[in-house]
CSV table of C-alpha atoms and ligand atoms in Angstrom, one decimal:
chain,number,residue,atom,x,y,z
D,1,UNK,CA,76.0,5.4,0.4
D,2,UNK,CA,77.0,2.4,-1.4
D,3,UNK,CA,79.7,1.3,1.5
D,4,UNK,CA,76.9,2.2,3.8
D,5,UNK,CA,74.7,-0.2,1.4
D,6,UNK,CA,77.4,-2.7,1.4
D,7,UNK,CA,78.0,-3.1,5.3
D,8,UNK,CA,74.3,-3.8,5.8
D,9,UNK,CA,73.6,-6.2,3.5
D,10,UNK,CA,76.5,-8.1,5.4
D,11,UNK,CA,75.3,-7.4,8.6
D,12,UNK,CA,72.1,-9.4,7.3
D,13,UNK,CA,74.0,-12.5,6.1
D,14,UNK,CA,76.8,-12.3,8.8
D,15,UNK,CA,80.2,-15.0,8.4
D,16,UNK,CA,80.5,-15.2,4.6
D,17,UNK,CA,82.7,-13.2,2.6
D,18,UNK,CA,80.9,-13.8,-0.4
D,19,UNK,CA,77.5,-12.9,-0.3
D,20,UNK,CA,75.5,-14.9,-3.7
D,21,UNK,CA,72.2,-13.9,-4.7
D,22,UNK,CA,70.3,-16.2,-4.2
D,23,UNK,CA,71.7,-19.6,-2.6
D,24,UNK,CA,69.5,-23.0,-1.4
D,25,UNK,CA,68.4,-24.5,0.9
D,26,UNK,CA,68.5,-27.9,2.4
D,27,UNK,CA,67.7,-28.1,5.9
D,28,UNK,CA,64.7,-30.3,6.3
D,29,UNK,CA,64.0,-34.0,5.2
D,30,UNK,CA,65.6,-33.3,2.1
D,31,UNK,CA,68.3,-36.0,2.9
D,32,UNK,CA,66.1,-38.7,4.3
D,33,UNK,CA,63.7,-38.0,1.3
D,34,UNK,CA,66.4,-39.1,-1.6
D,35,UNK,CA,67.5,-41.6,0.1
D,36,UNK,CA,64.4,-43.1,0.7
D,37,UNK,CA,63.7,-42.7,-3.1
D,38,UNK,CA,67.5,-44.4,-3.7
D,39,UNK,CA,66.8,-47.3,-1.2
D,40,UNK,CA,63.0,-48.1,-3.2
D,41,UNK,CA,65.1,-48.0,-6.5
D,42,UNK,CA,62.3,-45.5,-7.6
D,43,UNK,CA,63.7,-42.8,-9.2
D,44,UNK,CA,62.9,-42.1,-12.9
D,45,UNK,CA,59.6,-41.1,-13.5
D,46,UNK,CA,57.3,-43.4,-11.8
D,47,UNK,CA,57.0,-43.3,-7.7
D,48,UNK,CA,55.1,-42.0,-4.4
D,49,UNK,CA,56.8,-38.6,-4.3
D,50,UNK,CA,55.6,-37.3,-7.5
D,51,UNK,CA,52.5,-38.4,-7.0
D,52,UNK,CA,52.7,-36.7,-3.2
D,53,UNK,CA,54.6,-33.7,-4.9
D,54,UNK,CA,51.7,-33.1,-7.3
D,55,UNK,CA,48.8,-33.8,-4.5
D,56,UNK,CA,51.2,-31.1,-2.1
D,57,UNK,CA,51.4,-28.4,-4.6
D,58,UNK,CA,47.9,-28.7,-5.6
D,59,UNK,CA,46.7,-28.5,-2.2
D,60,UNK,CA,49.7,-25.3,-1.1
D,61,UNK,CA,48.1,-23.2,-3.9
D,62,UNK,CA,44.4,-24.2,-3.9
D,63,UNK,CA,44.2,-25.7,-7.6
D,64,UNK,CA,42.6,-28.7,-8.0
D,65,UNK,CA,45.1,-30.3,-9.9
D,66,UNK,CA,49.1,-30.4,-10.4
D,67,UNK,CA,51.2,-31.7,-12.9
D,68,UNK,CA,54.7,-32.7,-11.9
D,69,UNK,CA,57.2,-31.3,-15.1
D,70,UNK,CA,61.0,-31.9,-15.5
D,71,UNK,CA,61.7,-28.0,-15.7
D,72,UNK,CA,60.0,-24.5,-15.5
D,73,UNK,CA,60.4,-24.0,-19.0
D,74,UNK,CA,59.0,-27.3,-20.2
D,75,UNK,CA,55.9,-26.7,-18.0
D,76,UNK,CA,55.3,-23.3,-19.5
D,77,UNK,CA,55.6,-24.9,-23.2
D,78,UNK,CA,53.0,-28.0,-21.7
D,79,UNK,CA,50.4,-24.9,-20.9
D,80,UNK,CA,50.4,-23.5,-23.7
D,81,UNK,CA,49.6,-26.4,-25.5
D,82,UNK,CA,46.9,-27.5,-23.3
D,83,UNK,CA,46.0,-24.1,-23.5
D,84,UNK,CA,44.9,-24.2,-27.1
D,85,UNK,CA,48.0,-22.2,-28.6
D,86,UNK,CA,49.1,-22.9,-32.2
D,87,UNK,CA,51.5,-22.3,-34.4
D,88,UNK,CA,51.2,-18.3,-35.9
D,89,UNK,CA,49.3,-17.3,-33.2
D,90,UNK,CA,50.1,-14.3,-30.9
D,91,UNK,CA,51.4,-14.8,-27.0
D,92,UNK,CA,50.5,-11.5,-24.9
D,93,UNK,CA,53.3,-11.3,-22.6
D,94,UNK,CA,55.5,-9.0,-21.0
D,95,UNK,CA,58.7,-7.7,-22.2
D,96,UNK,CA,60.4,-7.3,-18.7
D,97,UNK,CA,60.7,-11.4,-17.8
D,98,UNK,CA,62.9,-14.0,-18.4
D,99,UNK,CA,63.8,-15.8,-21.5
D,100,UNK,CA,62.0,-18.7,-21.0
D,101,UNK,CA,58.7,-17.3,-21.2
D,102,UNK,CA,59.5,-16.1,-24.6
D,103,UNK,CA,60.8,-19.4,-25.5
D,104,UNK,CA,58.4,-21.7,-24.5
D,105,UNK,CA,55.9,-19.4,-26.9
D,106,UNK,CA,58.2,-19.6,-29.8
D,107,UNK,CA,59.0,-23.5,-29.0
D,108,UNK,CA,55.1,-23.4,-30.3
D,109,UNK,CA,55.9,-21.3,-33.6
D,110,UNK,CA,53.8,-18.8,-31.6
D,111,UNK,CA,55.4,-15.2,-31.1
D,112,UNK,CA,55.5,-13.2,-28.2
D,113,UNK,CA,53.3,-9.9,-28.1
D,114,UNK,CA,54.8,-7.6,-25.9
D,115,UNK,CA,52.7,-5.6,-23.0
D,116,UNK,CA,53.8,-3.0,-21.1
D,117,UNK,CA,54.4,-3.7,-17.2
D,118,UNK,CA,53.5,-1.4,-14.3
D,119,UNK,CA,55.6,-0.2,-12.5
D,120,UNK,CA,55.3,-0.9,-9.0
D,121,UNK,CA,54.6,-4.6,-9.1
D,122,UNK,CA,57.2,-5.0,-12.7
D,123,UNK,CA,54.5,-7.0,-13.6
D,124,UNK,CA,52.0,-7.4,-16.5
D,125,UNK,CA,50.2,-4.2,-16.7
D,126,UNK,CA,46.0,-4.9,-16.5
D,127,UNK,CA,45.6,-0.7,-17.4
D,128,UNK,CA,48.3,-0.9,-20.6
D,129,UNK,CA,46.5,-4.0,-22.0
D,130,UNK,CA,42.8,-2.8,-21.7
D,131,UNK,CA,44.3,0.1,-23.9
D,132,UNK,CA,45.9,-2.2,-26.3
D,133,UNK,CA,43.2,-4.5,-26.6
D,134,UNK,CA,40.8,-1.3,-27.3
D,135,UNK,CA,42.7,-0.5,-30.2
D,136,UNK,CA,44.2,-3.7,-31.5
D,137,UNK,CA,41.8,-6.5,-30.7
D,138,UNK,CA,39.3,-8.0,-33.1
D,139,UNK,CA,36.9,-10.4,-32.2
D,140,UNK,CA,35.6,-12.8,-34.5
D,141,UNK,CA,32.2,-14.7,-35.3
D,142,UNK,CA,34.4,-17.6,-34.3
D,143,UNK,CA,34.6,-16.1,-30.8
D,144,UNK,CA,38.2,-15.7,-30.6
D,145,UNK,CA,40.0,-12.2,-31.0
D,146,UNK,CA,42.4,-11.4,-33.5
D,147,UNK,CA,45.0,-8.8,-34.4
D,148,UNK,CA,43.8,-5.8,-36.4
D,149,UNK,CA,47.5,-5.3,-37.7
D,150,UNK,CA,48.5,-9.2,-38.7
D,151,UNK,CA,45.3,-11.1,-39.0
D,152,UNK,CA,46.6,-13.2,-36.0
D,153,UNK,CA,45.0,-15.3,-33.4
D,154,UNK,CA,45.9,-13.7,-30.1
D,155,UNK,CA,45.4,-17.6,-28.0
D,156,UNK,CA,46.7,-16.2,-24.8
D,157,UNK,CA,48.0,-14.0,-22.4
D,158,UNK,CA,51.2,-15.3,-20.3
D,159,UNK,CA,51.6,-12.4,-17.4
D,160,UNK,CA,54.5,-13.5,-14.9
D,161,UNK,CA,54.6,-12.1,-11.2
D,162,UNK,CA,58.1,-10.6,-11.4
D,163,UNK,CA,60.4,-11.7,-8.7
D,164,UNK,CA,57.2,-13.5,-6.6
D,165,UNK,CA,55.2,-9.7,-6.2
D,166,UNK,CA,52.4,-10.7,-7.8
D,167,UNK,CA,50.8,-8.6,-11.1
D,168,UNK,CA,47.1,-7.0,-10.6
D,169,UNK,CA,45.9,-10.5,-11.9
D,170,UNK,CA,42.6,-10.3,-11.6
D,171,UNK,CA,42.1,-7.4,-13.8
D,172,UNK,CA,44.1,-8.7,-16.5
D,173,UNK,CA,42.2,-12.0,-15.7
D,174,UNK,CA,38.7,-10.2,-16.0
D,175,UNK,CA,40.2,-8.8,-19.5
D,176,UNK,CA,41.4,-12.2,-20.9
D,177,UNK,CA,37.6,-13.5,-20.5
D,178,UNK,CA,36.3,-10.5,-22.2
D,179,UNK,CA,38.5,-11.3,-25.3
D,180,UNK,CA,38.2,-14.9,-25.1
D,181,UNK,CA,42.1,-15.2,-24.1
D,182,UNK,CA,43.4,-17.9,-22.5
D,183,UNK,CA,45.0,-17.0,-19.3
D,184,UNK,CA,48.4,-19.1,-18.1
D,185,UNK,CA,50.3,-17.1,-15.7
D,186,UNK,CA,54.2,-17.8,-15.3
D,187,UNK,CA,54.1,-18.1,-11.9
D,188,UNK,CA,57.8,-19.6,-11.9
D,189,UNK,CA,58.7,-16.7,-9.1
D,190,UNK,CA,56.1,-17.0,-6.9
D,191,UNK,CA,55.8,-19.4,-5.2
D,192,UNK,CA,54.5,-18.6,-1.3
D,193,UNK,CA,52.8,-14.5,-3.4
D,194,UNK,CA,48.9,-14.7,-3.3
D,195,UNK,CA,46.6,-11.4,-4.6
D,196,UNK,CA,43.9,-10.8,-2.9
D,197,UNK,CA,44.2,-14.2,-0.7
D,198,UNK,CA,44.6,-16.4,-3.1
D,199,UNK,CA,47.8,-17.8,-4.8
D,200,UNK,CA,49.0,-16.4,-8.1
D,201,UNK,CA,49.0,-19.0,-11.0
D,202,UNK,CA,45.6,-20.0,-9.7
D,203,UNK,CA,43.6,-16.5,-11.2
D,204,UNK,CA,43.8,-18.3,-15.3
D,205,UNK,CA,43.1,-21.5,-17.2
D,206,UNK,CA,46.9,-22.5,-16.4
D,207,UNK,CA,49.5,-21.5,-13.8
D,208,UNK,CA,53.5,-22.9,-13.9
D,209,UNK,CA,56.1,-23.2,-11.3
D,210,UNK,CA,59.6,-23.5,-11.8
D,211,UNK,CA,61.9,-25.0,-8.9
D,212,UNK,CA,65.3,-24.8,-10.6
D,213,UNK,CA,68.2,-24.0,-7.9
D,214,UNK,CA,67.7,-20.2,-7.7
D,215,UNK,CA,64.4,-19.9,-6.6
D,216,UNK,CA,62.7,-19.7,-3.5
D,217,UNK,CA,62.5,-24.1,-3.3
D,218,UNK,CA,64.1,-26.4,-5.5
D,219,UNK,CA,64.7,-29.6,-6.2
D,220,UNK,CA,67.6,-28.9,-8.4
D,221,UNK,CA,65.9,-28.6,-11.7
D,222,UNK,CA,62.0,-29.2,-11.8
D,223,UNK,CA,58.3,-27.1,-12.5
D,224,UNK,CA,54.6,-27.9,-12.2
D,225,UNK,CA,51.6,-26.8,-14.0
D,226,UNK,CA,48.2,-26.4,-12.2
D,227,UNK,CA,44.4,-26.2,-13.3
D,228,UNK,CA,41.1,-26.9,-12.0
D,229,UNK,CA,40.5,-28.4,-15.4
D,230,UNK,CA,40.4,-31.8,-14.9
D,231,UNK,CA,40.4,-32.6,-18.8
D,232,UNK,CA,43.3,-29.9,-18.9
D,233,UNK,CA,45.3,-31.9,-16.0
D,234,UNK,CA,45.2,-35.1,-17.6
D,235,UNK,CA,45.8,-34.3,-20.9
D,236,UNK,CA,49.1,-32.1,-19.4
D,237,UNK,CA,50.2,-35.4,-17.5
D,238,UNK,CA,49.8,-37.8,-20.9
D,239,UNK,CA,51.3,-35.1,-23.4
D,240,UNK,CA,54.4,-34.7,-20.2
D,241,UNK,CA,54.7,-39.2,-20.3
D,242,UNK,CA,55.1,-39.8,-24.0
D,243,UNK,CA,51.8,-39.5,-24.8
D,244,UNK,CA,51.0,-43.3,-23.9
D,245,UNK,CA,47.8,-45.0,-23.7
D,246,UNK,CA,47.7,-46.5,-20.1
D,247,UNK,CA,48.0,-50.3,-20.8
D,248,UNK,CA,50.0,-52.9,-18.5
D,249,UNK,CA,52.5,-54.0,-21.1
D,250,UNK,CA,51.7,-52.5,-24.6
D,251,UNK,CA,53.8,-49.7,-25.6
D,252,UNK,CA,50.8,-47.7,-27.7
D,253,UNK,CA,51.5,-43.9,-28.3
D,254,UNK,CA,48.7,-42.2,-30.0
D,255,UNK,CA,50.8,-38.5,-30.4
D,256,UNK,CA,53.7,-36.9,-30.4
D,257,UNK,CA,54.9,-36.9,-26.6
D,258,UNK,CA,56.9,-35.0,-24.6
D,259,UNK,CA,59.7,-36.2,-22.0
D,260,UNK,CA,58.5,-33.6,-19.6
D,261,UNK,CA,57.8,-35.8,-16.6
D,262,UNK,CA,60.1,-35.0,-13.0
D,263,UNK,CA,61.8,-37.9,-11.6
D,264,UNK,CA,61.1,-39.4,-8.5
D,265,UNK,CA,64.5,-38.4,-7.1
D,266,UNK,CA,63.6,-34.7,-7.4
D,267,UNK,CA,59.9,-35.4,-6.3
D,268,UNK,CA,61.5,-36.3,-3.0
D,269,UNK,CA,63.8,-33.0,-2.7
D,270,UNK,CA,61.1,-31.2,-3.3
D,271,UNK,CA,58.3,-32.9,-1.0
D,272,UNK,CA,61.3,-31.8,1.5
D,273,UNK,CA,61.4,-28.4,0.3
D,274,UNK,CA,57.7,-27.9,0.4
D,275,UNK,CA,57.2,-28.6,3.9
D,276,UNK,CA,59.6,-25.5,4.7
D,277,UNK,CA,58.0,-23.3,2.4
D,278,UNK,CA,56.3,-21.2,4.7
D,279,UNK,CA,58.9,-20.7,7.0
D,280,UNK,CA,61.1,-20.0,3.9
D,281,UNK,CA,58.7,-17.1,2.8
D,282,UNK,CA,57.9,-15.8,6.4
D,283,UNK,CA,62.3,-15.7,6.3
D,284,UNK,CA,62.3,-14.0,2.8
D,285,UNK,CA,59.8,-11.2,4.2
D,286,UNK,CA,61.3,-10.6,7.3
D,287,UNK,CA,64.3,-9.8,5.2
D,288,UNK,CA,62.5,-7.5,3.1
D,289,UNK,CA,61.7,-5.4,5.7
D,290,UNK,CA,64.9,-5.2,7.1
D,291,UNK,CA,65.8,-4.2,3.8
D,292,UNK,CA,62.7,-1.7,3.7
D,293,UNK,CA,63.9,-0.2,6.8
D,294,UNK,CA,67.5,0.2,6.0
D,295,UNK,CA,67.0,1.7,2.3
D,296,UNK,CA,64.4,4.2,3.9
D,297,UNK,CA,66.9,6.2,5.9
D,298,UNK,CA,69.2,6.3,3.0
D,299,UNK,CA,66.5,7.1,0.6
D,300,UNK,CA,66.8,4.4,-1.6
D,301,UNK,CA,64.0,3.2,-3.2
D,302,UNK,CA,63.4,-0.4,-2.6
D,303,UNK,CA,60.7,-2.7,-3.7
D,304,UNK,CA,57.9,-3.0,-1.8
D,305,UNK,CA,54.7,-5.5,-2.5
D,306,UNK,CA,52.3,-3.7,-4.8
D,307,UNK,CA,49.1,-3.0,-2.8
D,308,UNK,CA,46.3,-6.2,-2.1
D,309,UNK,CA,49.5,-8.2,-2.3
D,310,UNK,CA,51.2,-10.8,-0.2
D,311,UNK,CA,54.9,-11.3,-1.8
D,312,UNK,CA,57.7,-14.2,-1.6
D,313,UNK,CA,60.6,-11.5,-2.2
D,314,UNK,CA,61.8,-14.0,-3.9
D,315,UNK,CA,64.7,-11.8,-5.7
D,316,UNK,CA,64.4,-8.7,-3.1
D,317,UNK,CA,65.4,-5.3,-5.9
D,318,UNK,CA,66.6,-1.6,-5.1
D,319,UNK,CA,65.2,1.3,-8.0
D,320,UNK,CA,68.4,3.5,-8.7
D,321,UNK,CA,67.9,6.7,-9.6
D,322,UNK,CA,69.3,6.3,-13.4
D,323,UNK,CA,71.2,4.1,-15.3
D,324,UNK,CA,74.4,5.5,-14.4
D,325,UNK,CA,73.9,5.2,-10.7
D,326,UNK,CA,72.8,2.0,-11.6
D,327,UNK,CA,76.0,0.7,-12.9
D,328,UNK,CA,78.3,2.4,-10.2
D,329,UNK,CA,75.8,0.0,-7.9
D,330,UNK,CA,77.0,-3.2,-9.5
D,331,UNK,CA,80.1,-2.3,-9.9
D,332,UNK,CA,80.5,-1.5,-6.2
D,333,UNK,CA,78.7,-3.9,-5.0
D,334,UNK,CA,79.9,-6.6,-6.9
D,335,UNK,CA,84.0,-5.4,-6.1
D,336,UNK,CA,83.2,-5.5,-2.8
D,337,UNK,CA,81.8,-8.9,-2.2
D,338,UNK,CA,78.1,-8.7,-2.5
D,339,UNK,CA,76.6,-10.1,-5.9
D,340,UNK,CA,74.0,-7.8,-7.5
D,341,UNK,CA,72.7,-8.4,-10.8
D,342,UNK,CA,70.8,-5.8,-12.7
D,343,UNK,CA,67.4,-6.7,-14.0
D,344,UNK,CA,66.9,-8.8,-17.7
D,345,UNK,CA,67.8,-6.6,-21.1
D,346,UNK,CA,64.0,-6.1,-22.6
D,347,UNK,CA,63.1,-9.3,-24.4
D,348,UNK,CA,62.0,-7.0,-27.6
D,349,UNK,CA,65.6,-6.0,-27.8
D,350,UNK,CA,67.0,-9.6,-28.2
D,351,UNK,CA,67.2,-10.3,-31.7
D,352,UNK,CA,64.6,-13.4,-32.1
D,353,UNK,CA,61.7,-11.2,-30.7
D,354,UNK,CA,63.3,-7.1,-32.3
D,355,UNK,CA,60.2,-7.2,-34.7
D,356,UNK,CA,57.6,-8.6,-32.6
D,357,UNK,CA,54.6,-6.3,-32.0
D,358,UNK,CA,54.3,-4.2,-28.7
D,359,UNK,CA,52.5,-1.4,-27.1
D,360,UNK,CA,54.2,1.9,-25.9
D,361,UNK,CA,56.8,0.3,-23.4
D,362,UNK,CA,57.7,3.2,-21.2
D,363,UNK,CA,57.6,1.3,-18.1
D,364,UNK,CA,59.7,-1.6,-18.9
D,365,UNK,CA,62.4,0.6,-20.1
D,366,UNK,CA,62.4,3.1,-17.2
D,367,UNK,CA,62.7,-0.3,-14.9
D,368,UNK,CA,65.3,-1.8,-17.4
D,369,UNK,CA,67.6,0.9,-16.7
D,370,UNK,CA,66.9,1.3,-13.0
D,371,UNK,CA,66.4,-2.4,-11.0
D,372,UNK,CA,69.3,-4.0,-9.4
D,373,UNK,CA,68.3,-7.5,-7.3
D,374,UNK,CA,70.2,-7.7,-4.2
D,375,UNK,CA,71.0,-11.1,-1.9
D,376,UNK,CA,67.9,-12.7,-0.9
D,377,UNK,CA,68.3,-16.2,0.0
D,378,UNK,CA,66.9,-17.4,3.5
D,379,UNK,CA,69.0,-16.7,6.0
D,380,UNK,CA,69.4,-20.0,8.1
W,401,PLP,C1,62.9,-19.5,-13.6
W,401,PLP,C2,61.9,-19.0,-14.6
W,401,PLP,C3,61.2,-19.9,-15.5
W,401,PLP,C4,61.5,-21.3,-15.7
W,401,PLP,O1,62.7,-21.8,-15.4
W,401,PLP,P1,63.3,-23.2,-15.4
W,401,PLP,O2,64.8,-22.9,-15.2
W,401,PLP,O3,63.0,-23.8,-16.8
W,401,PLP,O4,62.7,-24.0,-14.3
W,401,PLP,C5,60.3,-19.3,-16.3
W,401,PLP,N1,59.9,-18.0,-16.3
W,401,PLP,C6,60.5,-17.2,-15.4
W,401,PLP,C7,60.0,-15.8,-15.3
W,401,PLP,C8,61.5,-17.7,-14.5
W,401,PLP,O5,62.0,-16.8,-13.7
């Protein structure tokens, strides 16, 4: 079953030997984009293709505004000070994710509360939180709602819609106002994945992209933050600059700044990218249900978008039946020229976050042991 497994993923990426994960890219105006940016001497921070990046992105997801950020990382820490998080106060996120959402709470002396996921979309779960917010939440007369266990602030609620199938967002959305919790989705995988029609990282106060080299577009390293806030948006794109005060030769900073901006080199590669973005995703899908197809007959459980969903597949993942199938996968797989990588260790395990607070987490651990990503990258 796994040499049966192995053939067809190279039947769908035929002439290579090697078969990566997931690989860029770059066959649009990528080229003619950087080197425009080269010949205008343009490219630190200042230039058009930020400013057309930022005007694209807002327009490809439907916010009203977009800030451009260095990395995904930095643009999740820029939220969630926009967002009103402070030092001591709680994060509601989800164990199953990648480091960086973790970080960019604890880069705010915040710490992470951990959520349970579901466990067809591996994604925030709206049903586990009501159920922890019933017993745990307090609101105040200050309007804000507190931890019953640690007198804490819980500020916000980071869901993240795990490799692009998106999270029943607007449940956990409809929570988040209830509770008066901010909601920033980490929206760094989904790119091209709506719910319900409309584009996830657009459901909360704040949504962030990341466009680092393994996603579904890059620009090499590079994120993006977007709002229909316009106070929100502008206060992201001065806290991302330095924190100056707009002034044609005086160098006045009013508060601690960030060097978050994206240069104008990597604007371009990614005004490039975006114009193949659809085609990328419509690619990516028709992959998928190769994939869905093939792992049917086998009886392998692959995974599918959750239901009212429209994925990316940006990381395409098999369920194995346990964790010991699961590691004669990667093993096989991995011997015999096709790179599979099992899903992240739970972030409660790591040893910065082993005493933050979490609900019952039987769904991120049955996943943990089970979810194996599998090559994904468009096939050109
Ligand atoms: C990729 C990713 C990020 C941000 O990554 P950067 O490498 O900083 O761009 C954040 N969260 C998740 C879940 C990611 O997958």
């Amino acid at each position: 079953m796994y040499k049966q497994t192995v053939d067809f993923i190279k039947s769908q990426f035929p002439n290579q030997d090697f078969i990566p994960l997931h690989e860029p890219r770059f066959v649009g105006n990528e080229r003619k984009y950087v080197m425009d940016a080269i010949d205008s001497t343009f490219v630190s921070s200042v230039g058009k293709y930020v400013d057309d990046f930022e005007k694209q992105i807002a327009s490809f997801t439907g916010a009203k505004y977009a800030v451009a950020c260095v990395n995904g990382t930095a643009a999740l820490h820029m939220a969630m000070i926009v967002g009103g998080v402070k030092e001591k106060d709680m994060v509601i996120t989800q164990p199953l994710s990648f480091i960086a959402t973790c970080n960019a709470i604890s880069y705010i002396g915040a710490s992470p509360l951990f959520v349970d996921v579901d466990l067809d979309s591996m994604g925030l779960s709206a049903e586990k939180l009501k159920n922890y917010l019933q017993e745990f939440a307090l609101k105040k007369s200050d309007g804000f709602t507190y931890h019953k266990v640690t007198n804490q602030k819980i500020a916000a609620c980071v869901p993240m819609h795990t490799f692009g199938h998106p999270c029943k967002i607007d449940e956990i959305g409809e929570l988040c106002k209830e509770y008066n919790i901010a909601l920033i989705e980490d929206a760094a995988e989904s790119i091209g994945s709506y719910y319900k029609n409309k584009h996830t990282g657009t459901f909360g106060l704040l949504g962030t992209f990341s466009f680092n080299g393994n996603k579904t577009i890059t620009c090499g390293g590079g994120g993006a933050i977007v709002t229909d806030n316009e106070a929100l948006a502008k206060r992201a794109k001065y806290l991302t600059t330095q924190a100056k005060v707009p002034h044609r030769w005086e160098f006045v900073h009013d508060e601690i700044g960030y060097n978050y901006r994206m240069p104008n080199l990597n604007a371009a590669l990614m005004c490039a990218q975006l114009e193949q973005l659809n085609t990328f995703v419509e690619n990516k899908r028709e992959l998928a249900k190769n994939y869905k197809e093939f792992f049917e007959n086998i009886r392998f459980k692959f995974m599918t978008e959750p239901v009212n969903s429209k994925a990316n597949y940006w990381l395409c993942a098999v369920q194995l039946s346990d964790c010991k199938s699961r590691n004669e996968f990667l093993q096989y797989t991995n011997d015999n020229g096709v790179m599979t990588r099992p899903v992240w260790a739970l972030m409660n395990r790591l040893p910065m976050f082993k005493d933050c607070l979490h609900s019952n987490l039987d769904n991120a651990c049955f996943l943990e042991e089970r979810i194996v990503n599998i090559p994904s990258s468009v096939r050109i």
